[in-house]
Coordinates of C-alpha atoms and ligand atoms in Angstrom, one line a residue:
Chain A
X8 CA 206.3 -29.9 -90.1
X9 CA 205.9 -33.4 -91.4
X10 CA 205.7 -33.1 -95.1
X11 CA 204.3 -36.5 -95.8
X12 CA 201.1 -35.9 -94.2
X13 CA 199.6 -32.4 -93.3
X14 CA 196.8 -32.1 -90.6
X15 CA 193.6 -30.7 -92.2
X16 CA 193.8 -27.8 -89.8
X17 CA 197.2 -26.7 -91.1
X18 CA 196.0 -26.7 -94.8
X19 CA 192.7 -25.0 -93.8
X20 CA 194.5 -22.4 -91.8
X21 CA 196.6 -21.4 -94.7
X22 CA 193.7 -21.3 -97.2
X23 CA 191.7 -19.3 -94.8
X24 CA 194.2 -16.7 -94.0
X25 CA 196.1 -15.9 -97.2
X26 CA 194.5 -13.4 -99.6
X27 CA 197.2 -12.5 -102.1
X28 CA 199.0 -15.3 -104.0
X29 CA 202.0 -15.1 -106.4
X30 CA 201.8 -18.0 -108.8
X31 CA 205.2 -18.8 -110.3
X32 CA 204.9 -20.8 -113.5
X33 CA 201.3 -19.9 -114.2
X34 CA 200.5 -21.2 -117.8
X35 CA 198.5 -19.4 -120.5
X36 CA 197.3 -22.8 -121.7
X37 CA 193.8 -23.5 -120.3
X38 CA 194.2 -27.1 -119.7
X39 CA 197.4 -26.9 -117.6
X40 CA 197.1 -27.5 -113.9
X41 CA 198.5 -24.0 -113.1
X42 CA 195.8 -22.4 -115.2
X43 CA 193.1 -24.5 -113.6
X44 CA 194.3 -23.7 -110.2
X45 CA 194.6 -19.9 -110.9
X46 CA 191.1 -19.8 -112.3
X47 CA 189.6 -21.7 -109.4
X48 CA 191.5 -19.6 -106.8
X49 CA 190.3 -16.3 -108.5
X50 CA 186.8 -17.6 -108.5
X51 CA 187.1 -18.3 -104.8
X52 CA 188.1 -14.7 -104.1
X53 CA 191.9 -15.0 -103.8
X54 CA 193.9 -12.2 -105.5
X55 CA 196.3 -14.1 -107.7
X56 CA 199.3 -12.5 -109.5
X57 CA 200.7 -14.7 -112.4
X58 CA 204.6 -14.8 -112.5
X59 CA 205.9 -16.1 -115.8
X60 CA 208.9 -14.5 -117.6
X61 CA 207.5 -15.9 -121.0
X62 CA 204.2 -14.1 -120.6
X63 CA 205.5 -10.6 -119.4
X64 CA 203.4 -7.8 -120.7
X65 CA 200.3 -10.0 -121.2
X66 CA 197.3 -10.7 -119.1
X67 CA 196.4 -14.1 -117.7
X68 CA 192.7 -14.5 -116.6
X69 CA 192.5 -10.7 -116.5
X70 CA 195.6 -10.3 -114.3
X71 CA 198.9 -8.7 -115.4
X72 CA 201.9 -11.1 -115.7
X73 CA 205.2 -10.4 -114.0
X74 CA 208.6 -11.7 -114.8
X75 CA 209.8 -12.5 -111.4
X76 CA 208.8 -12.3 -107.8
X77 CA 211.1 -9.3 -107.4
X78 CA 209.1 -7.3 -109.8
X79 CA 205.8 -7.8 -107.9
X80 CA 204.1 -4.5 -107.3
X81 CA 203.1 -5.3 -103.7
X82 CA 203.9 -7.9 -101.0
X83 CA 202.0 -11.2 -101.2
X84 CA 200.8 -13.7 -98.5
X85 CA 201.7 -16.8 -100.4
X86 CA 204.1 -18.0 -103.2
X87 CA 202.8 -20.9 -105.1
X88 CA 205.4 -22.9 -107.1
X89 CA 204.4 -24.5 -110.4
X90 CA 208.0 -25.5 -111.3
X91 CA 209.9 -28.8 -111.2
X92 CA 211.2 -29.9 -107.8
X93 CA 214.8 -29.0 -108.7
X94 CA 213.8 -25.5 -109.9
X95 CA 211.6 -24.9 -106.9
X96 CA 214.9 -24.2 -104.8
X97 CA 215.7 -21.1 -106.8
X98 CA 212.1 -19.8 -106.5
X99 CA 212.3 -20.3 -102.7
X100 CA 215.4 -18.2 -102.6
X101 CA 213.7 -15.4 -104.6
X102 CA 210.8 -15.6 -102.2
X103 CA 213.0 -15.4 -99.1
X104 CA 214.6 -12.3 -100.6
X105 CA 211.3 -10.4 -100.7
X106 CA 210.6 -7.8 -98.1
X107 CA 208.4 -8.7 -96.4
X108 CA 208.7 -12.4 -97.3
X109 CA 205.5 -14.3 -97.9
X110 CA 203.9 -16.1 -94.9
X111 CA 203.5 -19.2 -97.0
X112 CA 205.3 -21.1 -99.7
X113 CA 203.3 -23.8 -101.5
X114 CA 204.6 -26.3 -104.0
X115 CA 202.2 -27.9 -106.4
X116 CA 201.2 -31.6 -106.5
X117 CA 204.4 -33.5 -107.8
X118 CA 206.8 -30.7 -106.6
X119 CA 208.8 -31.3 -103.4
X120 CA 212.1 -29.9 -102.4
X121 CA 212.8 -30.6 -98.8
X122 CA 216.0 -28.7 -98.6
X123 CA 214.4 -25.6 -99.8
X124 CA 211.5 -26.1 -97.4
X125 CA 213.9 -26.3 -94.5
X126 CA 215.4 -22.9 -95.4
X127 CA 211.9 -21.4 -95.6
X128 CA 210.7 -22.9 -92.3
X129 CA 213.9 -21.6 -90.6
X130 CA 212.7 -18.1 -91.6
X131 CA 209.2 -18.9 -90.0
X132 CA 207.4 -19.4 -93.3
X133 CA 204.8 -22.1 -93.4
X134 CA 205.4 -24.7 -96.3
X135 CA 203.2 -27.1 -98.2
X136 CA 204.6 -29.3 -100.8
X137 CA 203.2 -31.9 -103.2
X138 CA 199.6 -30.7 -103.0
X139 CA 197.3 -28.7 -105.3
X140 CA 195.5 -25.8 -103.6
X141 CA 192.5 -26.3 -105.8
X142 CA 192.1 -29.9 -104.7
X143 CA 192.7 -28.9 -101.1
X144 CA 190.1 -26.2 -101.4
X145 CA 187.7 -28.5 -102.9
X146 CA 188.4 -31.2 -100.4
X147 CA 188.0 -29.0 -97.3
X148 CA 184.9 -27.2 -98.4
X149 CA 183.3 -30.5 -99.6
X150 CA 183.0 -29.3 -103.3
X151 CA 185.3 -32.1 -104.4
X152 CA 182.9 -34.8 -103.0
X153 CA 180.7 -34.2 -106.0
X154 CA 183.5 -35.9 -108.0
X155 CA 183.3 -38.9 -105.8
X156 CA 186.5 -38.1 -104.0
X157 CA 187.1 -39.2 -100.5
X158 CA 187.6 -35.9 -98.6
X159 CA 188.6 -37.8 -95.4
X160 CA 186.5 -35.5 -93.4
X161 CA 183.4 -36.3 -91.3
X162 CA 180.9 -33.7 -90.0
X163 CA 177.3 -33.6 -88.9
X164 CA 177.3 -29.8 -89.4
X165 CA 175.7 -28.1 -92.4
X166 CA 178.3 -27.1 -95.1
X167 CA 178.3 -23.4 -95.7
X168 CA 177.3 -22.0 -99.2
X169 CA 179.8 -19.4 -100.3
X170 CA 177.0 -17.0 -101.5
X171 CA 178.2 -16.8 -105.1
X172 CA 175.8 -19.4 -106.7
X173 CA 174.4 -22.6 -105.6
X174 CA 177.1 -25.0 -106.5
X175 CA 179.9 -23.2 -104.5
X176 CA 180.8 -24.2 -100.9
X177 CA 183.0 -22.1 -98.5
X178 CA 186.0 -23.1 -96.7
X179 CA 184.5 -21.6 -93.5
X180 CA 183.9 -24.2 -90.9
X181 CA 180.3 -25.2 -90.8
X182 CA 178.4 -23.2 -88.1
X183 CA 177.4 -25.1 -84.9
X184 CA 174.1 -23.5 -84.6
X185 CA 171.6 -22.0 -87.3
X186 CA 171.7 -18.5 -85.9
X187 CA 175.4 -18.3 -84.8
Chain B
X29 CA 185.6 -34.5 -83.9
X30 CA 189.3 -33.9 -83.7
X31 CA 190.8 -33.8 -87.2
X32 CA 193.6 -36.1 -86.6
X33 CA 191.5 -39.0 -85.2
X34 CA 190.9 -41.7 -87.8
X35 CA 187.2 -42.8 -87.5
X36 CA 186.4 -46.4 -87.0
X37 CA 184.7 -48.6 -89.7
X38 CA 181.2 -48.3 -88.2
X39 CA 181.4 -44.5 -88.0
X40 CA 182.4 -44.3 -91.6
X41 CA 179.7 -46.7 -92.7
X42 CA 177.2 -44.1 -91.3
X43 CA 178.8 -40.8 -91.8
X44 CA 181.3 -40.8 -94.6
X45 CA 180.3 -38.5 -97.5
X46 CA 177.1 -37.4 -95.9
X47 CA 176.9 -33.9 -94.4
X48 CA 173.5 -32.5 -93.8
X49 CA 172.1 -30.8 -96.9
X50 CA 173.6 -27.3 -97.3
X51 CA 170.4 -25.7 -98.4
X52 CA 167.6 -27.4 -96.3
X53 CA 169.5 -28.9 -93.4
X54 CA 168.0 -32.3 -94.3
X55 CA 170.0 -34.9 -92.2
X56 CA 169.3 -38.0 -94.3
X57 CA 170.9 -37.8 -97.7
X58 CA 168.2 -36.4 -100.0
X59 CA 167.2 -38.3 -103.3
X60 CA 168.3 -35.8 -105.9
X61 CA 166.0 -37.2 -108.5
X62 CA 166.9 -34.8 -111.2
X63 CA 168.6 -35.2 -114.6
X64 CA 170.4 -31.8 -114.7
X65 CA 171.6 -28.9 -112.7
X66 CA 171.3 -25.1 -113.6
X67 CA 174.6 -23.1 -114.4
X68 CA 175.2 -19.8 -112.6
X69 CA 176.1 -18.3 -116.1
X70 CA 178.0 -19.3 -119.1
X71 CA 181.3 -19.1 -117.5
X72 CA 180.3 -21.4 -114.9
X73 CA 179.0 -23.9 -117.5
X74 CA 182.2 -23.7 -119.4
X75 CA 184.3 -24.2 -116.2
X76 CA 182.2 -27.2 -115.3
X77 CA 182.4 -28.8 -118.8
X78 CA 186.2 -28.1 -118.9
X79 CA 186.8 -29.9 -115.5
X80 CA 188.0 -26.5 -114.3
X81 CA 185.7 -26.4 -111.3
X82 CA 183.8 -29.1 -109.2
X83 CA 180.1 -29.4 -109.6
X84 CA 177.1 -31.3 -111.2
X85 CA 176.1 -31.0 -114.7
X86 CA 174.0 -34.0 -115.7
X87 CA 173.2 -37.1 -113.7
X88 CA 174.8 -39.5 -116.3
X89 CA 178.2 -37.9 -115.2
X90 CA 177.4 -37.2 -111.5
X91 CA 174.7 -36.8 -109.0
X92 CA 174.8 -35.6 -105.4
X93 CA 173.1 -38.7 -104.0
X94 CA 175.3 -41.0 -105.8
X95 CA 178.3 -38.9 -104.9
X96 CA 177.5 -39.5 -101.1
X97 CA 177.6 -43.3 -101.9
X98 CA 180.8 -42.8 -103.8
X99 CA 182.7 -41.2 -100.9
X100 CA 181.0 -43.6 -98.4
X101 CA 182.5 -46.6 -100.2
X102 CA 185.8 -44.9 -101.0
X103 CA 186.2 -44.3 -97.4
X104 CA 185.3 -47.7 -96.3
X105 CA 187.8 -49.3 -98.7
X106 CA 190.5 -46.7 -97.9
X107 CA 190.6 -45.4 -101.5
X108 CA 191.1 -42.0 -102.8
X109 CA 187.8 -41.7 -104.9
X110 CA 184.9 -43.8 -106.3
X111 CA 182.4 -44.0 -109.1
X112 CA 179.0 -45.5 -108.6
X113 CA 177.5 -47.0 -111.8
X114 CA 174.4 -49.0 -112.8
X115 CA 175.7 -52.6 -112.0
X116 CA 178.7 -54.6 -110.9
X117 CA 179.0 -55.5 -114.5
X118 CA 178.9 -51.9 -115.7
X119 CA 181.8 -51.2 -113.1
X120 CA 183.9 -53.9 -114.7
X121 CA 183.1 -52.6 -118.2
X122 CA 184.2 -49.1 -117.3
X123 CA 187.4 -50.3 -115.6
X124 CA 188.7 -52.2 -118.5
X125 CA 187.6 -49.6 -121.0
X126 CA 189.8 -47.1 -119.1
X127 CA 192.7 -49.4 -119.0
X128 CA 192.8 -51.5 -122.3
X129 CA 193.1 -50.7 -125.9
X130 CA 191.9 -53.1 -128.6
X131 CA 194.4 -55.9 -128.9
X132 CA 195.4 -55.6 -125.1
X133 CA 195.3 -58.5 -122.6
X134 CA 194.2 -58.9 -119.0
X135 CA 194.7 -61.8 -116.8
X136 CA 191.7 -63.0 -114.8
X137 CA 191.4 -65.8 -112.1
X138 CA 189.4 -68.7 -113.2
X139 CA 187.6 -68.5 -109.9
X140 CA 185.2 -65.8 -110.6
X141 CA 181.5 -65.2 -110.6
X142 CA 180.0 -67.0 -113.6
X143 CA 178.6 -63.8 -115.1
X144 CA 182.1 -62.2 -115.0
X145 CA 183.4 -65.2 -116.8
X146 CA 180.8 -64.8 -119.6
X147 CA 181.5 -61.0 -119.7
X148 CA 185.3 -61.6 -120.2
X149 CA 185.1 -64.6 -122.5
X150 CA 182.5 -63.2 -124.9
X151 CA 181.4 -59.6 -124.7
X152 CA 184.8 -58.2 -123.9
X153 CA 186.5 -60.2 -126.6
X154 CA 184.3 -58.2 -129.1
X155 CA 186.1 -55.1 -127.9
X156 CA 189.5 -56.7 -128.6
X157 CA 190.2 -57.0 -124.8
X158 CA 191.5 -60.5 -124.4
X159 CA 191.2 -62.4 -121.3
X160 CA 194.0 -64.9 -120.3
X161 CA 192.8 -67.2 -117.4
X162 CA 194.8 -68.0 -114.4
X163 CA 194.2 -70.2 -111.3
X164 CA 194.4 -68.8 -107.8
X165 CA 195.5 -72.0 -106.3
X166 CA 198.7 -71.9 -108.5
X167 CA 200.2 -68.3 -108.3
X168 CA 202.8 -69.2 -111.1
X169 CA 199.9 -69.4 -113.5
X170 CA 199.6 -65.7 -113.1
X171 CA 203.3 -65.2 -113.4
X172 CA 203.3 -67.3 -116.6
X173 CA 200.4 -65.4 -118.3
X174 CA 202.1 -62.1 -118.3
X175 CA 203.1 -60.7 -121.7
X176 CA 204.0 -57.2 -122.9
X177 CA 200.3 -56.8 -123.8
X178 CA 199.1 -57.4 -120.2
X179 CA 197.4 -54.3 -119.0
X180 CA 195.7 -55.5 -115.7
X181 CA 195.1 -58.5 -113.4
X182 CA 191.5 -59.2 -112.2
X183 CA 190.7 -61.4 -109.1
X184 CA 187.9 -61.8 -106.4
X185 CA 189.0 -61.5 -102.8
X186 CA 186.5 -64.2 -101.8
X187 CA 185.5 -66.1 -105.0
X188 CA 181.9 -66.7 -105.9
X189 CA 180.6 -69.4 -105.7
X190 CA 181.8 -69.9 -102.3
X191 CA 184.7 -71.2 -100.3
X192 CA 187.8 -69.8 -102.1
X193 CA 190.0 -67.1 -100.5
X194 CA 192.5 -65.5 -102.9
X195 CA 196.1 -64.8 -101.8
X196 CA 196.0 -61.3 -102.8
X197 CA 199.4 -60.3 -101.7
X198 CA 201.1 -63.0 -103.8
X199 CA 199.1 -61.9 -106.8
X200 CA 199.8 -58.2 -106.1
X201 CA 203.5 -59.0 -106.4
X202 CA 203.0 -60.4 -109.7
X203 CA 201.1 -57.3 -110.8
X204 CA 203.8 -55.1 -109.5
X205 CA 206.6 -56.9 -111.3
X206 CA 204.4 -56.7 -114.6
X207 CA 203.8 -53.0 -113.9
X208 CA 200.0 -53.4 -114.2
X209 CA 197.3 -52.6 -111.7
X210 CA 195.7 -55.2 -109.6
X211 CA 191.8 -55.1 -109.7
X212 CA 190.1 -56.9 -106.8
X213 CA 186.3 -57.7 -107.0
X214 CA 185.5 -57.3 -103.2
X215 CA 181.8 -58.0 -103.5
X216 CA 181.6 -61.3 -101.4
X217 CA 183.9 -60.1 -98.7
X218 CA 183.0 -56.3 -98.5
X219 CA 185.5 -53.9 -96.8
X220 CA 184.1 -55.0 -93.4
X221 CA 185.7 -58.4 -93.7
X222 CA 188.7 -57.5 -96.0
X223 CA 190.3 -54.3 -97.4
X224 CA 192.1 -55.3 -100.7
X225 CA 194.0 -51.9 -100.9
X226 CA 195.9 -52.9 -97.7
X227 CA 196.9 -56.1 -99.5
X228 CA 198.2 -54.5 -102.8
X229 CA 195.0 -53.9 -104.8
X230 CA 195.1 -50.7 -106.9
X231 CA 191.4 -50.8 -108.0
X232 CA 188.5 -52.3 -106.0
X233 CA 185.3 -53.1 -107.7
X234 CA 181.8 -54.2 -106.2
X235 CA 178.5 -55.4 -107.1
X236 CA 176.7 -53.1 -104.7
X237 CA 173.7 -55.3 -105.5
X238 CA 174.9 -57.8 -102.9
X239 CA 176.1 -57.1 -99.4
X240 CA 176.8 -53.4 -99.4
X241 CA 173.2 -52.6 -100.4
X242 CA 172.4 -55.7 -98.6
X243 CA 168.6 -55.8 -98.9
X244 CA 168.0 -57.3 -102.3
X245 CA 166.3 -54.2 -103.6
X246 CA 168.7 -52.4 -105.9
X247 CA 171.2 -53.2 -108.6
X248 CA 174.5 -51.2 -108.5
X249 CA 178.2 -51.2 -108.9
X250 CA 181.1 -49.2 -107.8
X251 CA 184.7 -48.6 -108.8
X252 CA 187.1 -47.5 -106.0
X253 CA 190.5 -45.9 -107.0
X254 CA 193.1 -47.1 -104.5
X255 CA 195.4 -44.1 -105.5
X256 CA 198.4 -46.3 -105.5
X257 CA 199.3 -46.9 -109.1
X258 CA 201.5 -44.5 -111.2
X259 CA 199.8 -44.2 -114.5
X260 CA 202.5 -42.2 -116.2
X261 CA 205.5 -44.1 -115.2
X262 CA 205.8 -46.2 -118.5
X263 CA 203.2 -44.4 -120.6
X264 CA 201.1 -47.7 -121.0
X265 CA 197.8 -46.2 -119.9
X266 CA 197.3 -43.4 -122.5
X267 CA 193.8 -42.5 -121.4
X268 CA 195.5 -41.2 -118.1
X269 CA 199.0 -40.2 -119.1
X270 CA 198.4 -38.6 -122.7
X271 CA 196.5 -35.4 -123.5
X272 CA 192.9 -36.1 -123.7
X273 CA 191.3 -35.1 -126.9
X274 CA 187.7 -34.7 -125.6
X275 CA 189.0 -32.3 -122.9
X276 CA 191.1 -29.9 -125.0
X277 CA 194.3 -31.9 -124.4
X278 CA 194.1 -32.1 -120.6
X279 CA 196.3 -34.8 -119.0
X280 CA 194.1 -36.5 -116.4
X281 CA 196.8 -38.0 -114.3
X282 CA 198.8 -34.7 -114.1
X283 CA 195.6 -32.8 -113.3
X284 CA 194.0 -35.1 -110.8
X285 CA 197.0 -37.0 -109.2
X286 CA 196.0 -40.1 -107.1
X287 CA 192.4 -40.0 -107.9
X288 CA 192.8 -39.6 -111.7
X289 CA 191.6 -43.2 -112.4
X290 CA 188.2 -42.6 -110.8
X291 CA 187.9 -39.3 -112.7
X292 CA 188.8 -40.9 -116.0
X293 CA 186.1 -43.7 -115.4
X294 CA 183.6 -40.8 -114.8
X295 CA 184.4 -38.2 -117.4
X296 CA 185.2 -40.7 -120.2
X297 CA 183.9 -44.1 -119.4
X298 CA 180.6 -43.3 -117.8
X299 CA 180.1 -40.1 -119.9
X300 CA 180.4 -42.1 -123.1
X301 CA 179.3 -45.6 -122.3
X302 CA 176.4 -44.4 -120.2
X303 CA 175.6 -46.9 -117.4
X304 CA 174.7 -44.4 -114.6
X305 CA 173.3 -45.3 -111.3
X306 CA 169.7 -44.0 -110.5
X307 CA 169.8 -41.6 -107.5
X308 CA 167.0 -43.7 -105.9
X309 CA 169.1 -46.8 -106.1
X310 CA 172.1 -44.7 -104.5
X311 CA 169.7 -43.8 -101.6
X312 CA 168.6 -47.4 -100.9
X313 CA 172.2 -48.6 -101.0
X314 CA 173.4 -45.9 -98.7
X315 CA 170.7 -46.9 -96.2
X316 CA 171.8 -50.4 -96.4
X317 CA 175.5 -49.5 -96.1
X318 CA 174.8 -47.9 -92.6
X319 CA 174.3 -51.4 -91.1
X320 CA 177.0 -53.2 -93.2
X321 CA 179.2 -54.1 -90.2
X322 CA 176.3 -55.5 -88.3
X323 CA 175.0 -57.5 -91.0
X324 CA 178.3 -58.8 -92.3
X325 CA 179.2 -60.1 -88.9
X326 CA 175.9 -61.8 -88.5
X327 CA 176.1 -63.2 -92.1
X328 CA 179.6 -64.7 -91.4
X329 CA 178.6 -66.0 -87.9
X330 CA 175.4 -67.7 -89.3
X331 CA 177.2 -69.2 -92.3
X332 CA 179.9 -70.7 -90.0
X333 CA 177.1 -72.3 -87.9
X334 CA 175.4 -73.6 -91.2
X335 CA 178.7 -75.0 -92.6
X336 CA 179.3 -76.8 -89.2
X337 CA 175.8 -78.2 -89.2
X338 CA 176.1 -79.3 -92.9
X339 CA 179.6 -80.9 -92.4
X340 CA 178.0 -83.3 -89.9
X341 CA 174.9 -84.1 -92.0
X342 CA 174.7 -87.7 -93.3
X343 CA 173.2 -86.5 -96.6
X344 CA 175.9 -83.9 -97.3
X345 CA 179.0 -85.3 -99.0
X346 CA 181.2 -82.1 -98.7
X347 CA 181.1 -78.5 -97.6
X348 CA 183.3 -75.7 -99.1
X349 CA 183.5 -72.8 -96.7
X350 CA 186.9 -71.2 -95.9
X351 CA 185.7 -70.3 -92.4
X352 CA 185.7 -74.0 -91.5
X353 CA 188.8 -75.2 -89.7
X354 CA 190.3 -77.9 -92.0
X355 CA 189.0 -76.3 -95.2
X356 CA 191.7 -75.9 -97.8
X357 CA 191.5 -72.1 -97.7
X358 CA 191.1 -71.8 -94.1
X359 CA 194.7 -70.5 -93.6
X360 CA 194.1 -67.9 -96.2
X361 CA 190.8 -66.9 -94.6
X362 CA 192.3 -66.4 -91.2
X363 CA 194.9 -64.1 -92.8
X364 CA 192.6 -62.1 -95.2
X365 CA 189.2 -62.3 -93.5
X366 CA 189.8 -62.7 -89.8
X367 CA 186.4 -61.5 -88.7
X368 CA 184.7 -64.2 -90.7
X369 CA 184.6 -65.8 -94.2
X370 CA 181.3 -64.2 -95.4
X371 CA 177.9 -65.6 -96.2
X372 CA 178.4 -67.7 -99.2
X373 CA 179.1 -71.5 -99.2
X374 CA 178.6 -74.5 -101.4
X375 CA 178.0 -78.1 -100.5
X376 CA 177.3 -81.4 -102.2
X377 CA 174.1 -83.4 -101.6
X378 CA 174.3 -87.2 -101.8
X379 CA 172.0 -88.2 -104.6
X380 CA 173.2 -85.7 -107.3
X381 CA 171.1 -83.8 -109.5
X382 CA 167.6 -85.1 -108.4
X383 CA 168.7 -84.5 -104.6
X384 CA 169.6 -81.0 -105.5
X385 CA 166.4 -80.3 -107.2
X386 CA 164.4 -81.9 -104.2
X387 CA 166.3 -79.8 -101.7
X388 CA 165.6 -76.4 -103.4
X389 CA 161.9 -77.4 -103.8
X390 CA 161.6 -78.3 -100.1
X391 CA 162.9 -75.3 -98.4
X392 CA 160.3 -72.8 -96.8
X393 CA 162.4 -70.0 -95.2
X394 CA 165.2 -70.0 -97.9
X395 CA 164.2 -68.3 -101.2
X396 CA 165.2 -70.1 -104.4
X397 CA 166.6 -67.4 -106.5
X398 CA 169.7 -66.3 -108.4
X399 CA 171.2 -63.6 -106.0
X400 CA 173.2 -63.4 -102.9
X401 CA 174.0 -60.9 -100.3
X402 CA 170.4 -60.3 -99.2
X403 CA 169.3 -60.1 -95.5
X404 CA 167.2 -63.2 -96.4
X405 CA 168.8 -66.7 -96.7
X406 CA 169.0 -67.7 -100.4
X407 CA 169.6 -71.0 -102.1
X408 CA 170.2 -72.1 -105.6
X409 CA 171.1 -75.4 -107.4
X410 CA 173.4 -74.2 -110.2
X411 CA 173.1 -77.4 -112.4
X412 CA 169.4 -76.9 -112.8
X413 CA 169.4 -73.1 -113.1
X414 CA 172.3 -70.8 -113.9
X415 CA 174.5 -73.5 -115.4
X416 CA 171.7 -75.5 -117.0
X417 CA 172.8 -75.1 -120.6
X418 CA 176.4 -76.6 -120.0
X419 CA 177.3 -80.2 -120.6
X420 CA 178.0 -82.2 -117.5
X421 CA 181.8 -81.9 -117.7
X422 CA 181.5 -78.2 -118.2
X423 CA 179.2 -78.0 -115.2
X424 CA 181.8 -79.8 -112.9
X425 CA 184.7 -77.7 -114.0
X426 CA 182.7 -74.5 -113.4
X427 CA 182.1 -75.7 -109.8
X428 CA 178.4 -76.4 -110.8
X429 CA 178.4 -80.1 -110.7
X430 CA 175.0 -82.0 -110.5
X431 CA 175.3 -82.2 -106.6
X432 CA 176.3 -78.7 -106.0
X433 CA 174.0 -76.3 -104.0
X434 CA 175.0 -72.7 -103.2
X435 CA 173.7 -70.8 -100.1
X436 CA 173.9 -67.2 -99.3
X437 CA 173.2 -67.3 -95.6
X438 CA 170.9 -64.5 -94.3
X439 CA 170.7 -62.7 -90.9
X440 CA 167.6 -64.4 -89.7
X441 CA 168.0 -66.5 -86.5
X442 CA 170.5 -69.2 -87.1
X443 CA 168.4 -71.9 -85.4
X444 CA 165.7 -71.1 -87.9
X445 CA 168.0 -71.2 -90.9
X446 CA 169.4 -74.5 -89.8
X447 CA 165.8 -76.0 -89.0
X448 CA 164.8 -75.1 -92.5
X449 CA 167.7 -76.9 -94.1
X450 CA 167.1 -79.8 -91.7
X451 CA 163.5 -80.4 -92.7
X452 CA 164.4 -80.0 -96.5
X453 CA 167.4 -82.4 -96.3
X454 CA 165.0 -84.9 -94.5
X455 CA 162.7 -84.9 -97.7
X456 CA 165.6 -86.2 -99.8
X457 CA 165.2 -90.1 -100.1
Ligands
LIG1 C1 181.3 -61.4 -107.3 C2 180.4 -60.8 -108.2 N1 181.0 -59.9 -109.1 C3 180.1 -59.1 -109.9 C4 178.8 -59.4 -110.1 C5 178.0 -58.7 -111.1 O1 177.2 -57.7 -110.4 P1 175.8 -57.1 -111.0 O2 174.8 -58.2 -110.9 O3 175.5 -56.0 -110.0 O4 176.0 -56.6 -112.3 C6 178.3 -60.5 -109.2 C7 176.8 -60.7 -109.3 O5 176.3 -61.8 -108.9 C8 179.2 -61.1 -108.3 O6 178.5 -62.1 -107.5

């Protein structure tokens, strides 16, 4: 995978298939990007498990916090890393040690560790680096266009409402015919 | 459409940002003429106000019709995001409000729209934003103007009034060395003729009033974030790199990455200063935007024909149009605006002030008014109108000497445009 520029289909495929996400470095501060992403992903129906040794025993956005990936109660589809690029390597090692390992490892906007990505990809794991899942979900659903952002997508199909209120679009591809 | 295909300019001019309406299926972009939007519940409201989720709250901060225009122009310019506002001048106000603190400086080209010169010289000084002027024909004047207080450089790609094409790449180098963003007013060129971000601009600004709207019916402005500048590297742009008090300590650059500047302009500048675009204007400008490539090419082709005609006319002493071979900016025009040099040109009529007045009084097809970028051909004699209050020496240094006439050549048949000038020039004795 070329980690400088991901095809939209690659990111869409990931966000469309994963259900459970372990979020390493989830912050309890409500203006930190990890908190914002976790809140948004929960609202979009993902099952997000916060991992943060400093918050063990507490709840974050109603979810129990775990100290490490090894302590998770059940397997996860994706590990999302909110740590610095240098620390991301160790988190990837922990993720690779899980049984079963996650299908996807995602490093947050600003986080990139090519060496760790190569190790994960060698195990057949899909990797995304230097991207925010909230921004990508917003971009591919079209929600982020309300903020004037260039989604770099074009379509003459009607966007799909997610069904949870008016101002929520779904990631599902627009339908090709009204009664499909 | 295959996702990896990059759509061409004409496709983007029609489609970017505009999917059918999700609830009604309306294909044209609806005019969401509403001030506000209902919340699902208090949590949704809190998430919107805290910038935790995407969505509309109040039309001063964002509107779905305006948002389509924003994505459209961001896509045409190759930027990451945009913010539409009430006018070109409002866009300039919000950009500098986001970048400067009182006591800071910015460098601006002397060759700017006269209204921008006024805005910078007088109104912005009241905010403590100090303009330092430089000359686009002498790049070292930009270099020499840089001080530790410099926060931005502001230029026009093609300068109004007419004829001047700026060497953007040379000035972008000065900006990079100084560690400040380059802001380019691309109003006269439009992204059809020139894309400043490809030449080193970090922020692009437009008066949409002109060619992008293109039909002389709506005032508007837009700010495009190039996504190219690192706001946090030196901590010189605290609005973007420091915790933001009115959003509970959120750091905008860290949260919004390469479109943080556009977000800051919206959630701080537009929210607090207030010059929002009307959704109805956004609709009209969007409709104009769809034909931008067709219009801009015709504007440029017609302007070149008019410039050639005027160059040979005995009552015309000089013509300034970078599209003319032999013009002093022609080499730069070939490099930066290869498809054409735009619609606007200036020329001198023999006989000075009185001849200028006679000319604008004798045209029939041309409209005598103070605008440019309309489908219609427009004419103005600055010395008797926009620059009337200045002394003669000041008029001349502002490029508005007694003999100067400015045209914004429209997209009528070029023979009719030339015939009208011909009969009007004939009336000058
Ligand atoms: C190059 C340029 N920039 C900015 C403006 C200001 O735009 P507005 O009139 O939309 O405020 C104008 C208007 O003439 C212009 O020509």
